[in-house]
Amino acid sequence: MSREIVNIQVGQAGNQVGEAFWRMLLAEHGLDDAGMYKGNDPQQIARAGVYFTQVDSSGPTKYVPRSVQVDLESGVCNRLRSGPLGQLFRPDTYFTGDSGAGNNWAKGYYTEGAELIDGILDIVRRQSEATEALQGFQTIHSLGGGTGAGLGSLLLSKLREEYPDRMLSTFSVLPAPNVSETVVEPYNSLLSVHQLVDNCDLTICIDNEALYDIAVRTLKIKSPGYKDLNELIAKVMCGVSTSLRFPGQLNGDLRKLGMNLVPFPRLHFLMPSFAPFYDPKARTFQRLSVSELTSSLFDKKNLLVASDPRFGRYLTAACIFRGKVSSHEAQNSVMQLQRKNSNLFVEWIPDNVSVSLCSVPPVGQPQAAVALANSTCIQELFKRNLDQFALMFKRRAFLHWYTGEGMDVMEFTEAESNTQDLISEYQQYQEATVEEEEAEAESEQ
């Protein structure tokens, strides 16, 4: 029996990343674009039920994604319908509006989104009722726009109400430091973070700048498009769920990840990394040892989010190795890495790196690894965002677009102070030491 995950992709970024993710999943499970099995290894489809529903109506078994595609304008979903994956998704799992959110968080959360939310929840309910042991939901969205940020946040809060005991994980594309898509990104993303802090179990943060860097510097793509960047995100997404979908020596699932990665409920913002990234032309010269794989996972160059782990400390981390990796080697290389860089790991969580092993590597690679790290340096991201937000909010710039949709200025102030609290919490745990804890315990006695 597989523990199922329902995938929800919201907005333009969500649907485009989602498309890359489903393509990669199809390849890993030996399915073609219409969801028919074309592989020759029974292991490929033994647990395909995590993301796919099997339909045996007439003829061969068809594997249909357990997914909901949501957008407030129909352009991207229409492209999905008419594209190569048009035959894959169930027609009644698309849910689109007409007017669009126009990069306005308030439209996605209050006006346009609120009108459509019941219809979306009906589709989600249908998908989740057909499962045997629902593990949880994964949402793909960006925090800079209107639909992904506004409607995505609303959807998360409704899911939290309706399924309080299920895992909620999100893959959230955050605004990049220097590459800005829209002017009001700081408003939209801060209002979303305000919601994510309370309504989510795991938030995997991704930003375009880090993805551009990997594509240009490491993969040697001269002018990368979103298609290239989305493939990088899809690699991490497939890696995170790999031990649910394939057998391995050491299993891990969403709940185990949450259990091992989140020491305090509000601090659930994770930095993903993947190894190996390399220039396709240099593939024949690559042979990575397990210790090299491990050290590159914790290297700034392989992070999918623009923050530097050397300026913070790791609270926890999870490494997921794929391919022929012995458990002894994996554990040893992780221990050595911790010993060498002991100043980068907090000492009051003794064994703070968990390891999962899966014997099936990604398509076309002998070995690979994915890491999710909970590091205090993620506060850089929120600080940067907060500074940009404060500059605009001080002058009340663009605010009339939000208040015109029925939002209160108080919400902006609340979001600002909530993010400030989050930053100071990260800072507090970065500076905490074992001695302090002992002194506090003694004074309480």
GROMACS .gro file of C-alpha atoms in nm:
model
  445
    1MET     CA    1   0.000   0.000   0.000
    2SER     CA    2   0.138   0.340  -0.091
    3ARG     CA    3   0.102   0.651   0.119
    4GLU     CA    4  -0.048   0.897  -0.125
    5ILE     CA    5   0.033   1.261  -0.183
    6VAL     CA    6  -0.207   1.507  -0.351
    7ASN     CA    7  -0.024   1.763  -0.563
    8ILE     CA    8  -0.173   2.113  -0.601
    9GLN     CA    9  -0.014   2.359  -0.842
   10VAL     CA   10  -0.130   2.720  -0.819
   11GLY     CA   11  -0.070   3.011  -1.055
   12GLN     CA   12   0.158   3.044  -1.355
   13ALA     CA   13   0.484   2.950  -1.179
   14GLY     CA   14   0.316   2.659  -0.998
   15ASN     CA   15   0.177   2.510  -1.318
   16GLN     CA   16   0.498   2.551  -1.515
   17VAL     CA   17   0.712   2.396  -1.240
   18GLY     CA   18   0.443   2.130  -1.202
   19GLU     CA   19   0.469   2.040  -1.569
   20ALA     CA   20   0.846   1.983  -1.537
   21PHE     CA   21   0.787   1.779  -1.220
   22TRP     CA   22   0.531   1.548  -1.383
   23ARG     CA   23   0.758   1.498  -1.685
   24MET     CA   24   1.038   1.383  -1.457
   25LEU     CA   25   0.804   1.157  -1.257
   26LEU     CA   26   0.679   0.993  -1.578
   27ALA     CA   27   1.039   0.921  -1.681
   28GLU     CA   28   1.125   0.773  -1.339
   29HIS     CA   29   0.821   0.545  -1.339
   30GLY     CA   30   0.860   0.435  -1.704
   31LEU     CA   31   0.534   0.598  -1.818
   32ASP     CA   32   0.472   0.777  -2.148
   33ASP     CA   33   0.307   1.121  -2.189
   34ALA     CA   34  -0.041   0.967  -2.179
   35GLY     CA   35   0.028   0.777  -1.854
   36MET     CA   36   0.068   0.431  -2.010
   37TYR     CA   37   0.341   0.202  -1.872
   38LYS     CA   38   0.624   0.149  -2.121
   39GLY     CA   39   0.902   0.031  -1.890
   40ASN     CA   40   1.040  -0.317  -1.824
   41ASP     CA   41   1.118  -0.307  -1.452
   42PRO     CA   42   0.828  -0.396  -1.217
   43GLN     CA   43   0.996  -0.188  -0.945
   44GLN     CA   44   0.908   0.126  -1.144
   45ILE     CA   45   0.534   0.093  -1.092
   46ALA     CA   46   0.523  -0.104  -0.766
   47ARG     CA   47   0.460   0.216  -0.571
   48ALA     CA   48   0.353   0.454  -0.846
   49GLY     CA   49   0.035   0.500  -0.641
   50VAL     CA   50   0.202   0.774  -0.435
   51TYR     CA   51   0.133   1.031  -0.707
   52PHE     CA   52  -0.081   0.838  -0.957
   53THR     CA   53  -0.426   0.681  -0.952
   54GLN     CA   54  -0.456   0.360  -1.156
   55VAL     CA   55  -0.746   0.351  -1.400
   56ASP     CA   56  -0.831   0.011  -1.553
   57SER     CA   57  -1.137   0.094  -1.761
   58SER     CA   58  -1.072  -0.061  -2.102
   59GLY     CA   59  -0.744  -0.185  -2.237
   60PRO     CA   60  -0.411  -0.128  -2.058
   61THR     CA   61  -0.380   0.041  -1.717
   62LYS     CA   62  -0.356   0.418  -1.733
   63TYR     CA   63  -0.178   0.608  -1.457
   64VAL     CA   64  -0.349   0.942  -1.386
   65PRO     CA   65  -0.175   1.208  -1.172
   66ARG     CA   66  -0.337   1.285  -0.837
   67SER     CA   67  -0.308   1.656  -0.901
   68VAL     CA   68  -0.512   1.976  -0.909
   69GLN     CA   69  -0.417   2.257  -1.151
   70VAL     CA   70  -0.542   2.597  -1.035
   71ASP     CA   71  -0.504   2.942  -1.191
   72LEU     CA   72  -0.708   3.262  -1.192
   73GLU     CA   73  -0.651   3.301  -1.567
   74SER     CA   74  -0.683   3.017  -1.812
   75GLY     CA   75  -0.375   3.076  -2.033
   76VAL     CA   76  -0.123   2.845  -1.864
   77CYS     CA   77  -0.373   2.566  -1.800
   78ASN     CA   78  -0.489   2.584  -2.163
   79ARG     CA   79  -0.127   2.542  -2.268
   80LEU     CA   80  -0.101   2.236  -2.042
   81ARG     CA   81  -0.422   2.094  -2.192
   82SER     CA   82  -0.304   2.139  -2.549
   83GLY     CA   83   0.061   2.048  -2.483
   84PRO     CA   84   0.232   1.708  -2.482
   85LEU     CA   85   0.090   1.625  -2.137
   86GLY     CA   86  -0.267   1.709  -2.246
   87GLN     CA   87  -0.376   1.343  -2.232
   88LEU     CA   88  -0.229   1.289  -1.885
   89PHE     CA   89  -0.440   1.489  -1.640
   90ARG     CA   90  -0.806   1.428  -1.566
   91PRO     CA   91  -1.012   1.702  -1.737
   92ASP     CA   92  -1.208   1.779  -1.418
   93THR     CA   93  -0.893   1.859  -1.216
   94TYR     CA   94  -0.832   2.190  -1.394
   95PHE     CA   95  -0.982   2.488  -1.219
   96THR     CA   96  -0.939   2.831  -1.377
   97GLY     CA   97  -1.093   3.174  -1.335
   98ASP     CA   98  -1.126   3.434  -1.608
   99SER     CA   99  -1.015   3.767  -1.470
  100GLY     CA  100  -0.668   3.685  -1.332
  101ALA     CA  101  -0.519   3.816  -1.008
  102GLY     CA  102  -0.302   4.081  -1.173
  103ASN     CA  103  -0.010   4.035  -0.929
  104ASN     CA  104  -0.239   4.143  -0.648
  105TRP     CA  105  -0.224   3.929  -0.332
  106ALA     CA  106  -0.557   4.070  -0.210
  107LYS     CA  107  -0.733   3.960  -0.531
  108GLY     CA  108  -0.603   3.605  -0.487
  109TYR     CA  109  -0.683   3.587  -0.115
  110TYR     CA  110  -0.997   3.796  -0.073
  111THR     CA  111  -1.195   3.873  -0.386
  112GLU     CA  112  -1.131   3.655  -0.694
  113GLY     CA  113  -0.981   3.365  -0.498
  114ALA     CA  114  -1.248   3.356  -0.227
  115GLU     CA  115  -1.520   3.316  -0.491
  116LEU     CA  116  -1.351   3.009  -0.639
  117ILE     CA  117  -1.207   2.840  -0.330
  118ASP     CA  118  -1.506   2.611  -0.268
  119GLY     CA  119  -1.485   2.468  -0.619
  120ILE     CA  120  -1.112   2.402  -0.575
  121LEU     CA  121  -1.167   2.234  -0.238
  122ASP     CA  122  -1.429   2.007  -0.397
  123ILE     CA  123  -1.171   1.879  -0.646
  124VAL     CA  124  -0.914   1.833  -0.367
  125ARG     CA  125  -1.174   1.648  -0.160
  126ARG     CA  126  -1.253   1.417  -0.452
  127GLN     CA  127  -0.887   1.340  -0.504
  128SER     CA  128  -0.816   1.277  -0.135
  129GLU     CA  129  -1.126   1.065  -0.071
  130ALA     CA  130  -1.010   0.819  -0.336
  131THR     CA  131  -0.688   0.749  -0.142
  132GLU     CA  132  -0.623   0.469   0.108
  133ALA     CA  133  -0.368   0.630   0.339
  134LEU     CA  134  -0.328   0.998   0.254
  135GLN     CA  135   0.019   1.118   0.355
  136GLY     CA  136  -0.045   1.482   0.284
  137PHE     CA  137  -0.050   1.763   0.028
  138GLN     CA  138   0.226   1.933  -0.165
  139THR     CA  139   0.165   2.277  -0.311
  140ILE     CA  140   0.376   2.439  -0.582
  141HIS     CA  141   0.345   2.817  -0.604
  142SER     CA  142   0.544   3.140  -0.620
  143LEU     CA  143   0.520   3.408  -0.354
  144GLY     CA  144   0.578   3.709  -0.580
  145GLY     CA  145   0.258   3.711  -0.786
  146GLY     CA  146  -0.113   3.725  -0.710
  147THR     CA  147  -0.255   3.378  -0.768
  148GLY     CA  148   0.028   3.162  -0.632
  149ALA     CA  149   0.078   3.388  -0.331
  150GLY     CA  150  -0.278   3.500  -0.250
  151LEU     CA  151  -0.489   3.205  -0.359
  152GLY     CA  152  -0.209   2.966  -0.257
  153SER     CA  153  -0.213   3.106   0.099
  154LEU     CA  154  -0.593   3.088   0.116
  155LEU     CA  155  -0.587   2.727  -0.003
  156LEU     CA  156  -0.327   2.632   0.259
  157SER     CA  157  -0.532   2.782   0.541
  158LYS     CA  158  -0.845   2.597   0.423
  159LEU     CA  159  -0.652   2.268   0.393
  160ARG     CA  160  -0.515   2.317   0.742
  161GLU     CA  161  -0.873   2.357   0.871
  162GLU     CA  162  -1.008   2.057   0.685
  163TYR     CA  163  -0.713   1.816   0.721
  164PRO     CA  164  -0.540   1.919   1.046
  165ASP     CA  165  -0.358   1.587   1.088
  166ARG     CA  166  -0.213   1.562   0.734
  167MET     CA  167   0.127   1.694   0.627
  168LEU     CA  168   0.123   2.018   0.429
  169SER     CA  169   0.442   2.086   0.236
  170THR     CA  170   0.499   2.366  -0.012
  171PHE     CA  171   0.758   2.432  -0.281
  172SER     CA  172   0.763   2.810  -0.275
  173VAL     CA  173   0.947   3.023  -0.530
  174LEU     CA  174   1.061   3.330  -0.338
  175PRO     CA  175   1.159   3.668  -0.488
  176ALA     CA  176   1.526   3.670  -0.585
  177PRO     CA  177   1.759   3.941  -0.449
  178ASN     CA  178   1.851   4.097  -0.784
  179VAL     CA  179   1.615   3.939  -1.037
  180SER     CA  180   1.271   4.093  -0.984
  181GLU     CA  181   0.971   3.991  -1.192
  182THR     CA  182   0.719   4.237  -1.050
  183VAL     CA  183   0.738   4.563  -0.857
  184VAL     CA  184   0.501   4.461  -0.576
  185GLU     CA  185   0.686   4.135  -0.500
  186PRO     CA  186   0.791   4.248  -0.149
  187TYR     CA  187   0.426   4.304  -0.049
  188ASN     CA  188   0.297   3.978  -0.194
  189SER     CA  189   0.575   3.762  -0.057
  190LEU     CA  190   0.569   3.908   0.294
  191LEU     CA  191   0.191   3.866   0.319
  192SER     CA  192   0.239   3.503   0.206
  193VAL     CA  193   0.520   3.430   0.454
  194HIS     CA  194   0.287   3.562   0.725
  195GLN     CA  195   0.042   3.283   0.627
  196LEU     CA  196   0.305   3.013   0.565
  197VAL     CA  197   0.447   3.050   0.917
  198ASP     CA  198   0.118   2.929   1.067
  199ASN     CA  199  -0.047   2.707   0.805
  200CYS     CA  200   0.227   2.481   0.682
  201ASP     CA  201   0.450   2.195   0.803
  202LEU     CA  202   0.738   2.221   0.555
  203THR     CA  203   0.818   2.510   0.323
  204ILE     CA  204   1.093   2.435   0.073
  205CYS     CA  205   1.228   2.772  -0.044
  206ILE     CA  206   1.356   2.821  -0.397
  207ASP     CA  207   1.458   3.135  -0.577
  208ASN     CA  208   1.528   3.219  -0.938
  209GLU     CA  209   1.865   3.384  -0.885
  210ALA     CA  210   2.023   3.074  -0.734
  211LEU     CA  211   1.872   2.867  -1.016
  212TYR     CA  212   2.013   3.107  -1.280
  213ASP     CA  213   2.357   3.078  -1.115
  214ILE     CA  214   2.350   2.698  -1.128
  215ALA     CA  215   2.229   2.700  -1.489
  216VAL     CA  216   2.493   2.947  -1.611
  217ARG     CA  217   2.797   2.861  -1.397
  218THR     CA  218   2.764   2.486  -1.353
  219LEU     CA  219   2.547   2.363  -1.639
  220LYS     CA  220   2.704   2.614  -1.882
  221ILE     CA  221   2.371   2.719  -2.036
  222LYS     CA  222   2.438   3.061  -2.191
  223SER     CA  223   2.091   3.212  -2.157
  224PRO     CA  224   1.872   2.985  -1.943
  225GLY     CA  225   1.494   3.004  -1.978
  226TYR     CA  226   1.232   2.909  -1.720
  227LYS     CA  227   1.219   2.560  -1.870
  228ASP     CA  228   1.581   2.499  -1.761
  229LEU     CA  229   1.517   2.641  -1.414
  230ASN     CA  230   1.200   2.435  -1.366
  231GLU     CA  231   1.393   2.117  -1.440
  232LEU     CA  232   1.630   2.196  -1.153
  233ILE     CA  233   1.334   2.240  -0.917
  234ALA     CA  234   1.180   1.914  -1.045
  235LYS     CA  235   1.500   1.725  -0.956
  236VAL     CA  236   1.468   1.829  -0.593
  237MET     CA  237   1.094   1.760  -0.586
  238CYS     CA  238   1.145   1.406  -0.717
  239GLY     CA  239   1.431   1.354  -0.471
  240VAL     CA  240   1.223   1.452  -0.168
  241SER     CA  241   0.953   1.192  -0.238
  242THR     CA  242   1.187   0.924  -0.366
  243SER     CA  243   1.175   0.690  -0.066
  244LEU     CA  244   0.796   0.689  -0.077
  245ARG     CA  245   0.803   0.580  -0.439
  246PHE     CA  246   1.089   0.329  -0.448
  247PRO     CA  247   1.225   0.071  -0.203
  248GLY     CA  248   1.545   0.154  -0.015
  249GLN     CA  249   1.754   0.051   0.283
  250LEU     CA  250   1.657   0.354   0.491
  251ASN     CA  251   1.315   0.499   0.422
  252GLY     CA  252   1.199   0.851   0.479
  253ASP     CA  253   0.865   1.017   0.403
  254LEU     CA  254   0.708   1.361   0.445
  255ARG     CA  255   0.621   1.297   0.808
  256LYS     CA  256   0.967   1.164   0.892
  257LEU     CA  257   1.121   1.464   0.718
  258GLY     CA  258   0.903   1.700   0.919
  259MET     CA  259   0.980   1.515   1.241
  260ASN     CA  260   1.357   1.532   1.189
  261LEU     CA  261   1.386   1.876   1.030
  262VAL     CA  262   1.157   2.104   1.230
  263PRO     CA  263   1.277   2.159   1.588
  264PHE     CA  264   1.030   2.447   1.650
  265PRO     CA  265   0.694   2.477   1.472
  266ARG     CA  266   0.753   2.821   1.320
  267LEU     CA  267   1.101   2.742   1.189
  268HIS     CA  268   1.002   2.514   0.902
  269PHE     CA  269   1.163   2.700   0.610
  270LEU     CA  270   1.408   2.466   0.438
  271MET     CA  271   1.690   2.520   0.189
  272PRO     CA  272   1.706   2.251  -0.081
  273SER     CA  273   2.024   2.141  -0.258
  274PHE     CA  274   2.101   1.878  -0.520
  275ALA     CA  275   2.417   1.703  -0.633
  276PRO     CA  276   2.569   1.640  -0.877
  277PHE     CA  277   2.505   1.936  -1.107
  278TYR     CA  278   2.745   1.929  -1.402
  279ASP     CA  279   2.785   2.036  -1.762
  280PRO     CA  280   2.624   1.765  -1.984
  281LYS     CA  281   2.937   1.768  -2.204
  282ALA     CA  282   3.150   1.673  -1.904
  283ARG     CA  283   2.928   1.381  -1.802
  284THR     CA  284   3.173   1.113  -1.915
  285PHE     CA  285   3.442   1.255  -1.686
  286GLN     CA  286   3.226   1.250  -1.373
  287ARG     CA  287   3.261   0.990  -1.102
  288LEU     CA  288   3.162   1.120  -0.762
  289SER     CA  289   3.246   0.946  -0.438
  290VAL     CA  290   2.989   0.953  -0.158
  291SER     CA  291   3.195   1.198   0.047
  292GLU     CA  292   3.218   1.435  -0.252
  293LEU     CA  293   2.842   1.406  -0.301
  294THR     CA  294   2.786   1.491   0.065
  295SER     CA  295   3.019   1.791   0.071
  296SER     CA  296   2.868   1.932  -0.250
  297LEU     CA  297   2.520   1.907  -0.094
  298PHE     CA  298   2.632   2.153   0.173
  299ASP     CA  299   2.811   2.379  -0.075
  300LYS     CA  300   2.659   2.720  -0.149
  301LYS     CA  301   2.695   2.657  -0.526
  302ASN     CA  302   2.447   2.368  -0.514
  303LEU     CA  303   2.178   2.546  -0.312
  304LEU     CA  304   1.854   2.635  -0.488
  305VAL     CA  305   1.809   2.943  -0.274
  306ALA     CA  306   2.032   3.252  -0.258
  307SER     CA  307   2.165   3.250   0.096
  308ASP     CA  308   2.504   3.155   0.231
  309PRO     CA  309   2.513   2.878   0.494
  310ARG     CA  310   2.848   3.006   0.624
  311PHE     CA  311   2.668   3.305   0.777
  312GLY     CA  312   2.432   3.089   0.981
  313ARG     CA  313   2.426   2.757   1.162
  314TYR     CA  314   2.247   2.438   1.067
  315LEU     CA  315   1.974   2.345   1.314
  316THR     CA  316   1.899   2.022   1.126
  317ALA     CA  317   1.942   1.870   0.780
  318ALA     CA  318   1.825   1.563   0.588
  319CYS     CA  319   2.026   1.393   0.314
  320ILE     CA  320   1.855   1.162   0.066
  321PHE     CA  321   2.098   0.948  -0.135
  322ARG     CA  322   1.985   0.779  -0.456
  323GLY     CA  323   2.160   0.498  -0.639
  324LYS     CA  324   2.416   0.240  -0.521
  325VAL     CA  325   2.531   0.395  -0.193
  326SER     CA  326   2.617   0.182   0.107
  327SER     CA  327   2.459   0.292   0.432
  328HIS     CA  328   2.796   0.278   0.611
  329GLU     CA  329   2.956   0.512   0.355
  330ALA     CA  330   2.666   0.756   0.368
  331GLN     CA  331   2.660   0.775   0.749
  332ASN     CA  332   3.037   0.807   0.765
  333SER     CA  333   3.062   1.087   0.510
  334VAL     CA  334   2.787   1.282   0.688
  335MET     CA  335   2.965   1.235   1.024
  336GLN     CA  336   3.297   1.351   0.880
  337LEU     CA  337   3.136   1.657   0.727
  338GLN     CA  338   2.983   1.746   1.065
  339ARG     CA  339   3.312   1.693   1.244
  340LYS     CA  340   3.506   1.911   0.998
  341ASN     CA  341   3.250   2.193   1.007
  342SER     CA  342   3.133   2.155   1.365
  343ASN     CA  343   3.106   2.535   1.406
  344LEU     CA  344   2.832   2.540   1.138
  345PHE     CA  345   2.606   2.296   1.326
  346VAL     CA  346   2.435   2.387   1.653
  347GLU     CA  347   2.575   2.176   1.935
  348TRP     CA  348   2.250   2.147   2.130
  349ILE     CA  349   2.101   1.906   1.875
  350PRO     CA  350   2.360   1.623   1.883
  351ASP     CA  351   2.288   1.416   1.568
  352ASN     CA  352   2.127   1.680   1.354
  353VAL     CA  353   2.168   1.528   1.005
  354SER     CA  354   1.930   1.245   0.913
  355VAL     CA  355   2.005   1.012   0.620
  356SER     CA  356   1.770   0.827   0.380
  357LEU     CA  357   1.886   0.583   0.116
  358CYS     CA  358   1.702   0.481  -0.199
  359SER     CA  359   1.839   0.226  -0.444
  360VAL     CA  360   1.684   0.377  -0.759
  361PRO     CA  361   1.887   0.669  -0.905
  362PRO     CA  362   1.735   0.947  -1.121
  363VAL     CA  363   1.701   0.872  -1.494
  364GLY     CA  364   2.039   0.893  -1.668
  365GLN     CA  365   2.250   0.924  -1.351
  366PRO     CA  366   2.427   0.649  -1.154
  367GLN     CA  367   2.406   0.837  -0.823
  368ALA     CA  368   2.250   1.153  -0.691
  369ALA     CA  369   2.163   1.314  -0.361
  370VAL     CA  370   1.919   1.572  -0.234
  371ALA     CA  371   1.949   1.763   0.093
  372LEU     CA  372   1.698   1.974   0.282
  373ALA     CA  373   1.861   2.196   0.541
  374ASN     CA  374   1.705   2.398   0.819
  375SER     CA  375   1.967   2.668   0.865
  376THR     CA  376   1.944   3.000   1.047
  377CYS     CA  377   2.098   3.174   0.743
  378ILE     CA  378   1.755   3.162   0.577
  379GLN     CA  379   1.683   3.476   0.779
  380GLU     CA  380   1.888   3.665   0.513
  381LEU     CA  381   1.603   3.599   0.273
  382PHE     CA  382   1.338   3.735   0.506
  383LYS     CA  383   1.555   4.034   0.602
  384ARG     CA  384   1.609   4.128   0.240
  385ASN     CA  385   1.239   4.099   0.175
  386LEU     CA  386   1.149   4.295   0.485
  387ASP     CA  387   1.382   4.583   0.392
  388GLN     CA  388   1.225   4.617   0.048
  389PHE     CA  389   0.878   4.589   0.201
  390ALA     CA  390   0.955   4.860   0.462
  391LEU     CA  391   1.082   5.104   0.198
  392MET     CA  392   0.756   5.087   0.001
  393PHE     CA  393   0.525   5.057   0.300
  394LYS     CA  394   0.672   5.366   0.469
  395ARG     CA  395   0.546   5.576   0.177
  396ARG     CA  396   0.226   5.368   0.144
  397ALA     CA  397   0.316   5.303  -0.221
  398PHE     CA  398   0.077   5.078  -0.420
  399LEU     CA  399  -0.133   5.029  -0.108
  400HIS     CA  400  -0.459   5.148  -0.266
  401TRP     CA  401  -0.464   4.841  -0.493
  402TYR     CA  402  -0.478   4.620  -0.185
  403THR     CA  403  -0.717   4.826   0.030
  404GLY     CA  404  -0.944   4.859  -0.275
  405GLU     CA  405  -0.995   4.481  -0.259
  406GLY     CA  406  -1.107   4.505   0.102
  407MET     CA  407  -0.776   4.458   0.283
  408ASP     CA  408  -0.694   4.641   0.602
  409VAL     CA  409  -0.362   4.825   0.646
  410MET     CA  410  -0.332   4.645   0.981
  411GLU     CA  411  -0.265   4.322   0.795
  412PHE     CA  412   0.049   4.469   0.643
  413THR     CA  413   0.169   4.580   0.987
  414GLU     CA  414   0.094   4.234   1.131
  415ALA     CA  415   0.279   4.060   0.846
  416GLU     CA  416   0.576   4.291   0.902
  417SER     CA  417   0.596   4.224   1.277
  418ASN     CA  418   0.541   3.850   1.230
  419THR     CA  419   0.836   3.836   0.989
  420GLN     CA  420   1.048   4.041   1.232
  421ASP     CA  421   0.964   3.789   1.505
  422LEU     CA  422   1.061   3.504   1.274
  423ILE     CA  423   1.398   3.664   1.199
  424SER     CA  424   1.471   3.721   1.569
  425GLU     CA  425   1.375   3.359   1.648
  426TYR     CA  426   1.626   3.235   1.392
  427GLN     CA  427   1.887   3.473   1.536
  428GLN     CA  428   1.817   3.358   1.891
  429TYR     CA  429   1.874   2.991   1.804
  430GLN     CA  430   2.182   3.076   1.599
  431GLU     CA  431   2.343   3.230   1.906
  432ALA     CA  432   2.214   2.976   2.161
  433THR     CA  433   2.475   2.751   2.324
  434VAL     CA  434   2.458   2.447   2.550
  435GLU     CA  435   2.587   2.642   2.853
  436GLU     CA  436   2.307   2.898   2.821
  437GLU     CA  437   2.047   2.623   2.817
  438GLU     CA  438   2.194   2.466   3.132
  439ALA     CA  439   2.205   2.800   3.312
  440GLU     CA  440   1.840   2.867   3.222
  441ALA     CA  441   1.736   2.522   3.345
  442GLU     CA  442   1.914   2.578   3.677
  443SER     CA  443   1.755   2.920   3.728
  444GLU     CA  444   1.409   2.771   3.660
  445GLN     CA  445   1.468   2.507   3.931
   0.00000   0.00000   0.00000
